[in-house]
PDB file of C-alpha atoms in Angstrom:
ATOM      1  CA  UNK A  79       4.126  -8.804  15.763  1.00  0.00           C
ATOM      2  CA  UNK A  80       5.979  -6.732  18.348  1.00  0.00           C
ATOM      3  CA  UNK A  81       6.356  -9.576  20.823  1.00  0.00           C
ATOM      4  CA  UNK A  82       8.178 -11.724  18.255  1.00  0.00           C
ATOM      5  CA  UNK A  83      10.889  -9.235  17.292  1.00  0.00           C
ATOM      6  CA  UNK A  84      14.406  -9.954  18.514  1.00  0.00           C
ATOM      7  CA  UNK A  85      18.017  -9.171  17.645  1.00  0.00           C
ATOM      8  CA  UNK A  86      20.228 -11.994  16.398  1.00  0.00           C
ATOM      9  CA  UNK A  87      23.812 -11.256  15.351  1.00  0.00           C
ATOM     10  CA  UNK A  88      25.327  -8.049  14.039  1.00  0.00           C
ATOM     11  CA  UNK A  89      24.933  -8.396  10.260  1.00  0.00           C
ATOM     12  CA  UNK A  90      22.213  -6.359   8.479  1.00  0.00           C
ATOM     13  CA  UNK A  91      19.113  -8.381   7.674  1.00  0.00           C
ATOM     14  CA  UNK A  92      15.915  -7.818   5.698  1.00  0.00           C
ATOM     15  CA  UNK A  93      12.525  -8.931   6.949  1.00  0.00           C
ATOM     16  CA  UNK A  94       9.255  -9.034   4.985  1.00  0.00           C
ATOM     17  CA  UNK A  95       5.945  -9.249   6.836  1.00  0.00           C
ATOM     18  CA  UNK A  96       2.692  -9.713   4.909  1.00  0.00           C
ATOM     19  CA  UNK A  97      -0.625  -9.219   6.692  1.00  0.00           C
ATOM     20  CA  UNK A  98      -4.220  -9.527   5.483  1.00  0.00           C
ATOM     21  CA  UNK A  99      -5.799  -7.825   8.514  1.00  0.00           C
ATOM     22  CA  UNK A 100      -7.178  -4.901   6.505  1.00  0.00           C
ATOM     23  CA  UNK A 101      -8.765  -7.200   3.905  1.00  0.00           C
ATOM     24  CA  UNK A 102     -12.262  -8.579   4.025  1.00  0.00           C
ATOM     25  CA  UNK A 103     -13.830 -10.459   5.698  1.00  0.00           C
ATOM     26  CA  UNK A 104     -14.149  -8.585   8.998  1.00  0.00           C
ATOM     27  CA  UNK A 105     -12.920 -11.153  11.517  1.00  0.00           C
ATOM     28  CA  UNK A 106     -11.731  -9.100  14.535  1.00  0.00           C
ATOM     29  CA  UNK A 107     -13.708  -7.514  17.368  1.00  0.00           C
ATOM     30  CA  UNK A 108     -13.067  -4.238  19.210  1.00  0.00           C
ATOM     31  CA  UNK A 109     -10.406  -6.001  21.305  1.00  0.00           C
ATOM     32  CA  UNK A 110      -8.707  -7.341  18.151  1.00  0.00           C
ATOM     33  CA  UNK A 111      -9.718 -10.900  18.993  1.00  0.00           C
ATOM     34  CA  UNK A 112     -11.169 -13.336  16.417  1.00  0.00           C
ATOM     35  CA  UNK A 113     -14.923 -13.252  15.963  1.00  0.00           C
ATOM     36  CA  UNK A 114     -16.874 -16.531  15.873  1.00  0.00           C
ATOM     37  CA  UNK A 115     -18.125 -15.546  12.425  1.00  0.00           C
ATOM     38  CA  UNK A 116     -17.372 -12.643  10.004  1.00  0.00           C
ATOM     39  CA  UNK A 117     -19.001  -9.322  10.849  1.00  0.00           C
ATOM     40  CA  UNK A 118     -21.138  -7.336   8.365  1.00  0.00           C
ATOM     41  CA  UNK A 119     -19.194  -4.695   6.440  1.00  0.00           C
ATOM     42  CA  UNK A 120     -20.011  -1.341   8.001  1.00  0.00           C
ATOM     43  CA  UNK A 121     -18.012   1.797   8.627  1.00  0.00           C
ATOM     44  CA  UNK A 122     -17.633   0.790  12.279  1.00  0.00           C
ATOM     45  CA  UNK A 123     -16.437  -2.749  11.536  1.00  0.00           C
ATOM     46  CA  UNK A 124     -13.987  -1.596   8.852  1.00  0.00           C
ATOM     47  CA  UNK A 125     -12.514   1.072  11.147  1.00  0.00           C
ATOM     48  CA  UNK A 126     -12.290  -1.456  14.003  1.00  0.00           C
ATOM     49  CA  UNK A 127     -10.309  -3.942  11.917  1.00  0.00           C
ATOM     50  CA  UNK A 128      -8.091  -1.181  10.495  1.00  0.00           C
ATOM     51  CA  UNK A 129      -7.332  -0.050  14.052  1.00  0.00           C
ATOM     52  CA  UNK A 130      -6.246  -3.603  14.881  1.00  0.00           C
ATOM     53  CA  UNK A 131      -3.824  -3.510  11.952  1.00  0.00           C
ATOM     54  CA  UNK A 132      -2.397  -0.173  13.125  1.00  0.00           C
ATOM     55  CA  UNK A 133      -1.984  -1.478  16.671  1.00  0.00           C
ATOM     56  CA  UNK A 134      -0.126  -4.543  15.398  1.00  0.00           C
ATOM     57  CA  UNK A 135       2.268  -2.411  13.345  1.00  0.00           C
ATOM     58  CA  UNK A 136       2.851   0.185  16.063  1.00  0.00           C
ATOM     59  CA  UNK A 137       3.511  -2.665  18.496  1.00  0.00           C
ATOM     60  CA  UNK A 138       6.285  -3.878  16.219  1.00  0.00           C
ATOM     61  CA  UNK A 139       7.756  -0.375  15.897  1.00  0.00           C
ATOM     62  CA  UNK A 140       7.648   0.096  19.674  1.00  0.00           C
ATOM     63  CA  UNK A 141       9.496  -3.173  20.153  1.00  0.00           C
ATOM     64  CA  UNK A 142      12.189  -2.090  17.686  1.00  0.00           C
ATOM     65  CA  UNK A 143      12.673   0.971  19.878  1.00  0.00           C
ATOM     66  CA  UNK A 144      12.868  -1.230  22.976  1.00  0.00           C
ATOM     67  CA  UNK A 145      15.543  -3.310  21.253  1.00  0.00           C
ATOM     68  CA  UNK A 146      17.398  -0.075  20.403  1.00  0.00           C
ATOM     69  CA  UNK A 147      17.427  -0.759  16.660  1.00  0.00           C
ATOM     70  CA  UNK A 148      14.569   1.501  15.498  1.00  0.00           C
ATOM     71  CA  UNK A 149      16.766   4.496  14.607  1.00  0.00           C
ATOM     72  CA  UNK A 150      19.115   2.419  12.448  1.00  0.00           C
ATOM     73  CA  UNK A 151      16.359   0.458  10.723  1.00  0.00           C
ATOM     74  CA  UNK A 152      14.857   1.279   7.320  1.00  0.00           C
ATOM     75  CA  UNK A 153      11.101   0.706   7.469  1.00  0.00           C
ATOM     76  CA  UNK A 154       8.612   0.636   4.601  1.00  0.00           C
ATOM     77  CA  UNK A 155       4.910  -0.032   5.162  1.00  0.00           C
ATOM     78  CA  UNK A 156       3.145  -0.551   1.856  1.00  0.00           C
ATOM     79  CA  UNK A 157      -0.343  -1.468   0.689  1.00  0.00           C
ATOM     80  CA  UNK A 158      -0.715  -3.043  -2.745  1.00  0.00           C
ATOM     81  CA  UNK A 159      -3.931  -1.132  -3.438  1.00  0.00           C
ATOM     82  CA  UNK A 160      -6.395   1.291  -1.918  1.00  0.00           C
ATOM     83  CA  UNK A 161      -9.918   0.558  -0.697  1.00  0.00           C
ATOM     84  CA  UNK A 162     -11.823  -2.241  -2.381  1.00  0.00           C
ATOM     85  CA  UNK A 163     -15.349  -1.683  -3.633  1.00  0.00           C
ATOM     86  CA  UNK A 164     -16.886  -2.916  -0.367  1.00  0.00           C
ATOM     87  CA  UNK A 165     -14.610  -0.691   1.708  1.00  0.00           C
ATOM     88  CA  UNK A 166     -15.349   2.404  -0.373  1.00  0.00           C
ATOM     89  CA  UNK A 167     -19.072   1.789  -0.062  1.00  0.00           C
ATOM     90  CA  UNK A 168     -18.866   1.245   3.704  1.00  0.00           C
ATOM     91  CA  UNK A 169     -16.775   4.349   4.297  1.00  0.00           C
ATOM     92  CA  UNK A 170     -18.787   6.580   1.988  1.00  0.00           C
ATOM     93  CA  UNK A 171     -15.609   7.208  -0.001  1.00  0.00           C
ATOM     94  CA  UNK A 172     -15.183   7.851  -3.720  1.00  0.00           C
ATOM     95  CA  UNK A 173     -12.804   6.374  -6.283  1.00  0.00           C
ATOM     96  CA  UNK A 174     -10.021   8.515  -4.840  1.00  0.00           C
ATOM     97  CA  UNK A 175      -9.506   5.863  -2.174  1.00  0.00           C
ATOM     98  CA  UNK A 176      -8.659   3.234  -4.758  1.00  0.00           C
ATOM     99  CA  UNK A 177      -5.682   5.291  -5.951  1.00  0.00           C
ATOM    100  CA  UNK A 178      -4.405   6.174  -2.482  1.00  0.00           C
ATOM    101  CA  UNK A 179      -2.882   3.068  -0.822  1.00  0.00           C
ATOM    102  CA  UNK A 180      -0.793   3.373   2.322  1.00  0.00           C
ATOM    103  CA  UNK A 181       2.900   4.139   1.825  1.00  0.00           C
ATOM    104  CA  UNK A 182       5.081   4.844   4.868  1.00  0.00           C
ATOM    105  CA  UNK A 183       8.843   5.321   4.677  1.00  0.00           C
ATOM    106  CA  UNK A 184      11.312   5.781   7.551  1.00  0.00           C
ATOM    107  CA  UNK A 185      14.969   5.883   6.598  1.00  0.00           C
ATOM    108  CA  UNK A 186      17.989   4.921   8.643  1.00  0.00           C
ATOM    109  CA  UNK A 187      18.834   7.535  11.224  1.00  0.00           C
ATOM    110  CA  UNK A 188      15.479   9.296  10.859  1.00  0.00           C
ATOM    111  CA  UNK A 189      14.239  10.420  14.256  1.00  0.00           C
ATOM    112  CA  UNK A 190      11.151  12.166  15.523  1.00  0.00           C
ATOM    113  CA  UNK A 191       7.464  11.466  15.053  1.00  0.00           C
ATOM    114  CA  UNK A 192       6.033   9.950  11.887  1.00  0.00           C
ATOM    115  CA  UNK A 193       4.103  12.525   9.873  1.00  0.00           C
ATOM    116  CA  UNK A 194       1.545  12.610   7.083  1.00  0.00           C
ATOM    117  CA  UNK A 195       2.882  13.886   3.779  1.00  0.00           C
ATOM    118  CA  UNK A 196       1.210  15.150   0.622  1.00  0.00           C
ATOM    119  CA  UNK A 197       4.207  14.219  -1.546  1.00  0.00           C
ATOM    120  CA  UNK A 198       3.046  12.369  -4.698  1.00  0.00           C
ATOM    121  CA  UNK A 199       4.991   9.174  -3.989  1.00  0.00           C
ATOM    122  CA  UNK A 200       3.668   5.735  -4.960  1.00  0.00           C
ATOM    123  CA  UNK A 201       4.585   2.055  -4.663  1.00  0.00           C
ATOM    124  CA  UNK A 202       6.773   2.094  -7.774  1.00  0.00           C
ATOM    125  CA  UNK A 203       9.130   4.416  -5.872  1.00  0.00           C
ATOM    126  CA  UNK A 204       9.997   1.811  -3.243  1.00  0.00           C
ATOM    127  CA  UNK A 205      13.081   0.398  -5.072  1.00  0.00           C
ATOM    128  CA  UNK A 206      14.526   3.902  -5.467  1.00  0.00           C
ATOM    129  CA  UNK A 207      13.760   4.694  -1.830  1.00  0.00           C
ATOM    130  CA  UNK A 208      15.658   1.616  -0.684  1.00  0.00           C
ATOM    131  CA  UNK A 209      18.570   2.172  -3.053  1.00  0.00           C
ATOM    132  CA  UNK A 210      18.952   5.747  -1.905  1.00  0.00           C
ATOM    133  CA  UNK A 211      18.591   5.060   1.803  1.00  0.00           C
ATOM    134  CA  UNK A 212      20.808   1.953   1.922  1.00  0.00           C
ATOM    135  CA  UNK A 213      23.326   3.226  -0.661  1.00  0.00           C
ATOM    136  CA  UNK A 214      23.321  -0.325  -1.977  1.00  0.00           C
ATOM    137  CA  UNK A 215      22.627   0.083  -5.701  1.00  0.00           C
ATOM    138  CA  UNK A 216      25.468   2.116  -7.287  1.00  0.00           C
ATOM    139  CA  UNK A 217      24.790   2.627 -10.980  1.00  0.00           C
ATOM    140  CA  UNK A 218      21.497   0.741 -10.761  1.00  0.00           C
ATOM    141  CA  UNK A 219      19.005   3.536 -10.215  1.00  0.00           C
ATOM    142  CA  UNK A 220      18.855   7.251  -9.567  1.00  0.00           C
ATOM    143  CA  UNK A 221      18.798   8.201  -5.867  1.00  0.00           C
ATOM    144  CA  UNK A 222      15.472   9.978  -6.384  1.00  0.00           C
ATOM    145  CA  UNK A 223      11.963   8.939  -5.528  1.00  0.00           C
ATOM    146  CA  UNK A 224       8.488  10.311  -4.915  1.00  0.00           C
ATOM    147  CA  UNK A 225       9.899  11.968  -1.791  1.00  0.00           C
ATOM    148  CA  UNK A 226      11.788  14.331  -4.098  1.00  0.00           C
ATOM    149  CA  UNK A 227       9.067  14.715  -6.728  1.00  0.00           C
ATOM    150  CA  UNK A 228       7.341  18.006  -7.555  1.00  0.00           C
ATOM    151  CA  UNK A 229       3.764  18.454  -6.335  1.00  0.00           C
ATOM    152  CA  UNK A 230       2.342  18.167  -9.877  1.00  0.00           C
ATOM    153  CA  UNK A 231       4.124  14.903 -10.666  1.00  0.00           C
ATOM    154  CA  UNK A 232       2.101  12.756 -13.067  1.00  0.00           C
ATOM    155  CA  UNK A 233       1.004   9.313 -11.855  1.00  0.00           C
ATOM    156  CA  UNK A 234      -1.022   6.636 -13.634  1.00  0.00           C
ATOM    157  CA  UNK A 235      -3.924   4.786 -12.030  1.00  0.00           C
ATOM    158  CA  UNK A 236      -5.703   1.798 -13.608  1.00  0.00           C
ATOM    159  CA  UNK A 237      -9.182   1.466 -12.134  1.00  0.00           C
ATOM    160  CA  UNK A 238     -11.274  -1.709 -12.203  1.00  0.00           C
ATOM    161  CA  UNK A 239     -13.455  -3.904  -9.991  1.00  0.00           C
ATOM    162  CA  UNK A 240     -11.804  -7.297  -9.526  1.00  0.00           C
ATOM    163  CA  UNK A 241     -13.783 -10.517  -9.840  1.00  0.00           C
ATOM    164  CA  UNK A 242     -12.399 -13.991  -9.226  1.00  0.00           C
ATOM    165  CA  UNK A 243     -13.352 -15.228 -12.682  1.00  0.00           C
ATOM    166  CA  UNK A 244     -10.835 -12.739 -14.134  1.00  0.00           C
ATOM    167  CA  UNK A 245      -8.104 -15.280 -13.316  1.00  0.00           C
ATOM    168  CA  UNK A 246      -9.401 -17.329 -16.244  1.00  0.00           C
ATOM    169  CA  UNK A 247      -9.436 -14.414 -18.704  1.00  0.00           C
ATOM    170  CA  UNK A 248      -6.704 -12.925 -20.860  1.00  0.00           C
ATOM    171  CA  UNK A 249      -8.030  -9.398 -20.357  1.00  0.00           C
ATOM    172  CA  UNK A 250      -9.563  -7.314 -17.573  1.00  0.00           C
ATOM    173  CA  UNK A 251     -13.035  -6.076 -18.574  1.00  0.00           C
ATOM    174  CA  UNK A 252     -13.863  -2.471 -17.817  1.00  0.00           C
ATOM    175  CA  UNK A 253     -10.314  -1.350 -17.055  1.00  0.00           C
ATOM    176  CA  UNK A 254     -10.054   2.464 -17.098  1.00  0.00           C
ATOM    177  CA  UNK A 255      -6.863   4.496 -17.190  1.00  0.00           C
ATOM    178  CA  UNK A 256      -6.413   7.805 -15.374  1.00  0.00           C
ATOM    179  CA  UNK A 257      -3.577  10.288 -15.134  1.00  0.00           C
ATOM    180  CA  UNK A 258      -3.258  12.072 -11.787  1.00  0.00           C
ATOM    181  CA  UNK A 259      -1.322  15.317 -11.552  1.00  0.00           C
ATOM    182  CA  UNK A 260      -1.646  17.045  -8.201  1.00  0.00           C
ATOM    183  CA  UNK A 261      -3.446  16.070  -4.956  1.00  0.00           C
ATOM    184  CA  UNK A 262      -5.091  12.676  -5.384  1.00  0.00           C
ATOM    185  CA  UNK A 263      -8.339  13.811  -3.700  1.00  0.00           C
ATOM    186  CA  UNK A 264      -8.808  16.807  -5.967  1.00  0.00           C
ATOM    187  CA  UNK A 265     -11.063  16.082  -8.976  1.00  0.00           C
ATOM    188  CA  UNK A 266      -9.076  18.693 -10.934  1.00  0.00           C
ATOM    189  CA  UNK A 267      -6.003  16.446 -10.695  1.00  0.00           C
ATOM    190  CA  UNK A 268      -7.663  13.579 -12.580  1.00  0.00           C
ATOM    191  CA  UNK A 269      -7.962  13.058 -16.323  1.00  0.00           C
ATOM    192  CA  UNK A 270      -8.722  10.012 -18.448  1.00  0.00           C
ATOM    193  CA  UNK A 271      -5.709   8.451 -20.104  1.00  0.00           C
ATOM    194  CA  UNK A 272      -6.312   8.267 -23.856  1.00  0.00           C
ATOM    195  CA  UNK A 273      -4.570   4.885 -24.217  1.00  0.00           C
ATOM    196  CA  UNK A 274      -3.413   2.126 -21.891  1.00  0.00           C
ATOM    197  CA  UNK A 275       0.105   0.911 -22.558  1.00  0.00           C
ATOM    198  CA  UNK A 276       0.602  -2.823 -23.090  1.00  0.00           C
ATOM    199  CA  UNK A 277       4.026  -4.376 -23.593  1.00  0.00           C
ATOM    200  CA  UNK A 278       4.245  -6.107 -27.012  1.00  0.00           C
ATOM    201  CA  UNK A 279       5.168  -9.424 -25.367  1.00  0.00           C
ATOM    202  CA  UNK A 280       2.519  -9.208 -22.664  1.00  0.00           C
ATOM    203  CA  UNK A 281      -0.275 -11.722 -23.140  1.00  0.00           C
ATOM    204  CA  UNK A 282      -2.690  -9.843 -20.897  1.00  0.00           C
ATOM    205  CA  UNK A 283      -4.797  -7.365 -22.852  1.00  0.00           C
ATOM    206  CA  UNK A 284      -6.888  -4.490 -21.562  1.00  0.00           C
ATOM    207  CA  UNK A 285     -10.173  -3.166 -22.916  1.00  0.00           C
TER     208      UNK A 285
END
């Protein structure tokens, strides 16, 4: 990723990069080179492939610094979900991992090292983050996001185990709703949602 970054022109641009490196199957070795066949899912193999993903992303960030555009670039790194069932089993994790996908935000002009944060932000905050940082959405949304949220902010997590045959169904079997208020890894923060909301015009139903 880093080797392919370059500067072209002076107008602001947006770039979207989608990678499946952290998804199964395990196809990379310790040197981040393709394996002749997928590796068994173990803690070691999952961590190895995750490290390859981190190295690819940090390589891109380092190249942005080399091109002298890192400081004036807004960067969001986002996962669409947490660990899958196989990942959680391999890592010895619990369901907390499912509700804790990666979300990294670096605004324009932000300097210094990237840091871990316990702020209760989530993927639905990304539009507000961009609007606030780019000042590009006057009147469209509030300039607030999970970065400004109180520690006990309520979030909703829908938990299920995906199967490919679900594409043919009009409902997701076994879907469970949870409300999270507080640190995601604290059992005291979790409670079962009494009812899952479904838009009246939405064909997909939940049970």
